[in-house]
Coordinates of C-alpha atoms in Angstrom, one line a residue:
M1 CA 60.5 66.1 101.8
P2 CA 58.2 65.3 104.6
K3 CA 60.4 64.2 108.0
F4 CA 59.7 60.4 108.7
I5 CA 57.9 60.6 111.8
D6 CA 57.1 57.0 113.2
E7 CA 55.3 57.8 116.6
T8 CA 54.1 60.6 118.5
R9 CA 51.6 61.7 120.9
I10 CA 48.4 64.5 120.5
I11 CA 45.7 65.7 122.9
V12 CA 42.0 65.5 121.3
K13 CA 39.0 66.9 122.7
G14 CA 35.8 67.2 121.5
G15 CA 33.6 69.9 121.1
S16 CA 31.1 70.5 124.1
G17 CA 27.8 70.8 123.9
G18 CA 25.6 73.7 123.8
N19 CA 23.5 74.9 126.4
G20 CA 19.8 74.6 126.1
C21 CA 17.3 77.2 126.2
F22 CA 14.9 78.6 128.9
S23 CA 12.0 80.1 127.1
Y24 CA 8.5 80.7 126.8
L25 CA 6.0 81.5 123.9
R26 CA 5.5 85.5 124.0
A27 CA 2.6 86.8 122.2
K28 CA 0.1 89.5 122.3
Y29 CA -2.5 88.7 124.7
I30 CA -0.3 85.9 126.0
A31 CA 1.6 86.4 129.3
K32 CA 3.3 82.9 129.3
G33 CA 2.8 80.4 126.9
P34 CA 4.4 77.0 126.2
P35 CA 7.7 76.5 126.6
N36 CA 9.8 77.4 123.5
G37 CA 13.9 77.0 124.4
G38 CA 15.3 74.9 121.6
T39 CA 18.0 72.0 122.7
G40 CA 21.7 72.9 122.1
G41 CA 23.7 71.5 119.6
R42 CA 26.3 68.3 120.1
G43 CA 30.2 69.0 119.9
G44 CA 31.9 68.5 117.5
H45 CA 33.5 64.8 116.9
I46 CA 37.1 63.9 116.7
F47 CA 37.9 61.1 114.0
I48 CA 40.8 59.2 113.1
E49 CA 41.2 58.2 109.0
G50 CA 43.5 56.6 107.3
N51 CA 45.3 57.8 104.4
P52 CA 47.5 55.9 101.7
Q53 CA 48.6 59.3 100.4
L54 CA 50.8 59.8 104.0
H55 CA 53.8 58.1 104.8
T56 CA 54.5 60.0 108.0
L57 CA 53.2 61.2 111.4
Q58 CA 54.6 64.4 110.5
D59 CA 51.2 66.4 110.5
A60 CA 50.0 65.2 113.7
A61 CA 53.4 65.3 115.6
Y62 CA 53.5 68.9 114.5
R63 CA 50.2 70.1 115.6
K64 CA 49.9 68.5 118.8
T65 CA 46.2 69.7 120.0
Y66 CA 43.0 69.0 118.3
R67 CA 40.1 70.7 119.9
A68 CA 36.6 70.4 118.2
E69 CA 34.0 73.0 117.6
S70 CA 31.3 73.5 120.2
G71 CA 27.7 73.1 119.2
T72 CA 25.8 76.7 119.6
H73 CA 22.9 77.1 122.1
G74 CA 19.6 76.1 121.7
K75 CA 17.2 79.7 120.8
G76 CA 13.5 80.7 121.8
S77 CA 11.0 79.7 119.5
N78 CA 12.2 76.3 119.2
K79 CA 15.1 76.6 117.6
D80 CA 17.9 74.2 118.1
G81 CA 21.5 75.1 118.4
K82 CA 23.6 73.8 115.3
N83 CA 26.3 71.2 116.1
G84 CA 29.8 71.9 116.1
E85 CA 32.1 71.2 113.0
D86 CA 33.9 67.5 113.3
I87 CA 37.9 67.2 112.9
V88 CA 38.9 64.5 111.1
I89 CA 43.0 63.7 111.5
Q90 CA 44.3 62.0 108.3
V91 CA 47.1 59.5 109.3
P92 CA 49.1 56.9 107.3
L93 CA 47.7 53.3 106.7
G94 CA 49.0 51.4 109.3
T95 CA 48.9 53.6 112.3
L96 CA 47.8 52.5 115.6
V97 CA 46.0 54.3 118.0
Y98 CA 46.5 54.2 121.8
D99 CA 45.1 55.7 124.6
D100 CA 48.1 57.2 126.2
T101 CA 46.7 56.9 129.5
S102 CA 45.5 53.5 130.3
G103 CA 47.3 52.0 126.8
G104 CA 44.5 50.4 125.2
L105 CA 44.6 50.1 121.8
L106 CA 41.4 52.5 120.3
A107 CA 41.7 52.3 116.2
D108 CA 44.1 50.1 113.7
C109 CA 43.7 52.4 110.5
T110 CA 44.6 49.6 107.7
N111 CA 42.4 50.4 105.3
A112 CA 42.1 53.2 103.0
G113 CA 38.7 55.9 103.9
Q114 CA 38.6 54.2 107.4
K115 CA 37.5 56.7 109.6
V116 CA 37.0 55.7 113.3
I117 CA 35.6 58.5 116.0
I118 CA 38.3 58.9 119.2
A119 CA 36.8 61.6 120.8
K120 CA 32.9 62.2 121.1
G121 CA 31.3 65.9 121.2
G122 CA 29.3 66.4 124.3
K123 CA 25.8 66.2 124.1
G124 CA 23.9 69.4 123.7
G125 CA 21.4 70.4 126.7
R126 CA 17.6 70.2 126.4
G127 CA 15.9 73.3 126.1
N128 CA 13.1 73.6 128.3
A129 CA 10.7 72.4 125.5
A130 CA 12.3 69.4 125.2
L131 CA 11.8 69.0 128.8
S132 CA 8.2 69.5 128.7
S133 CA 6.3 66.2 129.6
R134 CA 2.7 65.0 130.8
H135 CA 3.6 65.3 134.5
N136 CA 5.4 68.7 134.0
R137 CA 4.4 70.9 131.2
N138 CA 6.2 74.1 132.6
P139 CA 9.5 72.8 133.3
E140 CA 11.2 75.7 135.2
R141 CA 15.0 75.1 133.6
A142 CA 17.3 74.2 131.0
E143 CA 20.2 71.6 130.7
E144 CA 23.8 72.7 130.2
G145 CA 25.2 71.0 127.5
K146 CA 28.3 68.3 128.2
P147 CA 31.6 68.5 128.0
G148 CA 33.1 66.2 124.9
Q149 CA 35.7 63.5 125.5
E150 CA 39.4 64.8 126.2
L151 CA 42.1 61.9 125.4
R152 CA 46.1 62.0 125.3
L153 CA 46.9 59.5 122.2
R154 CA 49.8 57.9 121.2
L155 CA 50.0 57.2 117.7
E156 CA 52.7 54.4 116.6
L157 CA 53.0 53.7 112.3
K158 CA 53.8 50.4 111.2
V159 CA 54.5 50.6 107.4
L160 CA 52.3 48.5 105.6
A161 CA 54.3 46.4 102.6
D162 CA 53.7 42.9 101.1
I163 CA 57.4 42.1 101.2
G164 CA 60.3 43.6 104.1
L165 CA 63.9 43.7 102.6
V166 CA 66.5 42.7 105.7
G167 CA 70.0 42.9 105.8
R168 CA 73.0 44.7 107.2
P169 CA 73.8 48.0 106.7
N170 CA 74.8 48.2 102.8
A171 CA 73.4 44.8 101.9
G172 CA 72.2 46.7 98.9
K173 CA 68.4 47.2 100.2
S174 CA 68.2 50.6 99.1
T175 CA 69.9 49.9 95.8
L176 CA 67.8 47.2 94.9
L177 CA 64.6 49.4 95.6
S178 CA 65.5 51.8 93.5
R179 CA 66.1 49.8 90.4
I180 CA 63.1 47.6 90.8
S181 CA 60.4 50.4 91.9
R182 CA 59.8 54.0 91.9
A183 CA 61.2 54.7 95.3
H184 CA 64.1 57.1 95.7
P185 CA 65.8 56.5 98.8
R186 CA 69.5 57.6 99.8
I187 CA 72.2 55.5 98.7
A188 CA 75.8 55.7 99.6
D189 CA 78.4 53.0 100.3
Y190 CA 78.4 53.6 104.1
P191 CA 76.4 52.1 107.4
F192 CA 73.2 53.4 108.0
T193 CA 72.2 55.1 105.2
T194 CA 68.8 54.2 105.1
T195 CA 67.4 56.0 108.0
H196 CA 64.0 55.4 108.1
P197 CA 61.6 52.8 106.1
Y198 CA 61.2 53.7 102.1
L199 CA 58.5 52.1 100.3
G200 CA 58.6 51.1 96.5
I201 CA 55.6 50.5 94.6
I202 CA 56.0 47.6 91.6
K203 CA 53.7 47.5 89.2
T204 CA 52.8 43.7 88.1
S205 CA 50.6 44.4 85.1
D206 CA 48.2 47.6 84.1
Y207 CA 46.0 46.9 87.6
D208 CA 48.0 44.9 89.7
S209 CA 51.1 46.0 92.3
F210 CA 52.8 45.0 95.5
V211 CA 54.7 47.2 98.0
I212 CA 57.9 46.6 99.4
A213 CA 59.7 48.0 102.3
D214 CA 63.1 48.8 103.0
I215 CA 64.1 48.7 106.5
P216 CA 67.1 50.3 108.1
G217 CA 69.9 48.0 108.3
L218 CA 70.4 45.3 111.2
I219 CA 72.9 44.5 113.0
E220 CA 73.7 42.2 115.9
G221 CA 71.9 43.3 119.0
S222 CA 69.2 45.1 116.9
H223 CA 66.5 43.9 119.0
T224 CA 67.9 45.9 122.0
G225 CA 68.3 49.1 120.3
K226 CA 72.0 49.2 118.9
G227 CA 72.5 50.2 115.7
M228 CA 69.2 52.1 114.2
G229 CA 67.6 49.8 117.2
I230 CA 64.4 48.0 117.7
R231 CA 62.2 51.6 116.6
F232 CA 62.5 50.4 113.1
L233 CA 61.9 46.5 113.6
R234 CA 58.4 47.3 114.2
H235 CA 58.3 47.7 110.5
I236 CA 58.3 44.7 109.3
E237 CA 55.7 43.0 111.4
R238 CA 52.8 43.5 109.2
T239 CA 54.7 42.5 105.8
K240 CA 53.5 39.5 104.4
A241 CA 57.4 37.9 103.4
L242 CA 60.6 38.6 104.0
A243 CA 63.8 39.0 101.6
I244 CA 66.8 38.5 103.5
L245 CA 69.9 40.0 101.7
V246 CA 73.6 39.0 101.9
E247 CA 76.2 40.6 100.1
A248 CA 78.0 38.2 97.7
G249 CA 81.3 39.1 99.8
A250 CA 79.7 37.8 103.3
E251 CA 82.6 34.6 104.1
N252 CA 79.6 32.5 104.9
P253 CA 76.4 33.8 103.4
E254 CA 74.3 31.3 105.3
A255 CA 75.4 31.8 108.7
E256 CA 75.1 35.9 108.4
A257 CA 71.2 34.8 107.3
E258 CA 70.9 33.0 110.4
V259 CA 72.4 36.2 112.5
L260 CA 69.4 38.0 111.1
L261 CA 66.9 35.7 111.4
E262 CA 68.0 35.3 115.0
E263 CA 67.7 39.4 115.5
L264 CA 64.0 38.9 114.0
R265 CA 63.1 36.1 116.5
A266 CA 64.8 38.0 119.4
Y267 CA 62.5 40.8 118.5
D268 CA 59.2 38.9 118.1
P269 CA 59.3 34.8 117.7
R270 CA 56.5 34.8 114.8
M271 CA 59.1 36.8 112.7
A272 CA 60.9 33.9 111.6
D273 CA 57.4 32.2 110.9
K274 CA 56.9 34.6 108.0
P275 CA 57.8 33.4 104.3
R276 CA 61.0 34.1 103.4
C277 CA 63.6 34.0 100.5
Y278 CA 67.7 34.3 100.6
I279 CA 69.4 36.9 98.3
L280 CA 72.8 37.0 97.6
T281 CA 73.4 41.1 96.4
K282 CA 76.7 42.4 94.8
T283 CA 77.5 39.5 92.5
D284 CA 79.2 41.6 90.1
L285 CA 82.1 42.2 92.9
L286 CA 82.7 38.9 92.4
D287 CA 84.1 36.8 89.2
S288 CA 82.6 33.9 88.4
E289 CA 85.1 31.7 90.1
H290 CA 84.7 33.1 93.3
R291 CA 81.0 33.0 92.8
Q292 CA 79.5 30.5 95.4
I293 CA 75.7 30.6 95.3
P294 CA 73.9 28.7 98.3
A295 CA 71.3 26.0 97.3
G296 CA 68.3 27.6 97.2
W297 CA 69.3 31.3 97.2
L298 CA 68.6 34.1 94.3
A299 CA 71.7 35.7 93.0
I300 CA 71.4 39.5 91.7
S301 CA 73.4 42.5 91.0
S302 CA 71.2 45.7 91.4
V303 CA 74.0 47.7 89.7
T304 CA 74.1 45.5 86.2
G305 CA 70.5 44.0 86.6
D306 CA 71.7 40.5 86.9
G307 CA 68.7 38.1 88.4
L308 CA 66.8 41.0 88.8
T309 CA 63.5 40.0 86.6
E310 CA 63.5 36.5 88.0
L311 CA 63.6 37.7 91.2
G312 CA 60.7 40.0 90.5
R313 CA 58.5 36.9 89.4
H314 CA 59.9 35.3 92.9
F315 CA 58.3 38.3 94.6
E316 CA 55.0 37.7 92.9
S317 CA 54.7 34.4 93.6
M318 CA 55.3 34.7 96.8
I319 CA 53.1 37.0 97.4
A320 CA 50.2 35.4 95.7
E321 CA 50.9 31.8 98.0
N322 CA 50.8 33.8 101.0
S323 CA 47.3 35.6 100.2
E324 CA 46.1 32.4 99.3
D325 CA 46.9 31.1 102.4
T326 CA 45.5 34.2 104.3

């Protein structure tokens, strides 16, 4: 299974342009004909492209350095050099590309097939034929090719999902995701079983579907780096809606939910403005006499399947309403 990497730094360098050629026509009875030196080829560009089949920056992190091919030099007989081959770096959807030196955002890859040029190849030098003009018909020079752009980049992945599952460790997020989608997150009865975000695709019809993200569990102080830390909070920044999960055994589910919301607010105040629903999980562990469901909450058991159909419909409704607003 690919290692989950959501941030890395790489170096990219566009190819150098080929040199222009200094050449004159040579023929029988012609000591020095007109200039016929070709222009050098352009250096290869480097592109970033969003790929929906990728879910980690692992490939980019392991390679580290990308150098595009240089253009070939121009030749006599007005033969221009070939352009250098481009490089396309494929990244998961949701990848932000920053100039690591200036901190400026260069690309935000949110659409499949979206291709953005990151480092341009150098221009090819003009041969003396291209430099010929009305004022100088026989230029005694040719240009050298220009170097390609070189940049140090920081790639940061923020997963794209319709709904983000938010809860404490062992709130039942992973089990829920495994029951309602084809995702296979690690599930066990100890804190922080989920060590990176998992995405699950839920089909609603033959053509429609939506994506749910299971985020590593939050604890008080997550926004400062405690527990799994601030690193994973960014993965719910782009979700359309939130599902707040609290175990049925919690003494005060509503207070527990408010603690989670405070962590989101402390990380980014806009988080608390997202559409959200509240879910009481693991209701199979309580008998009906001790099961108290707060008003407006949904109650589920991922073990028995109780409430999952209603929850799926509610998720669909949340996404539809939010899509209409946007």
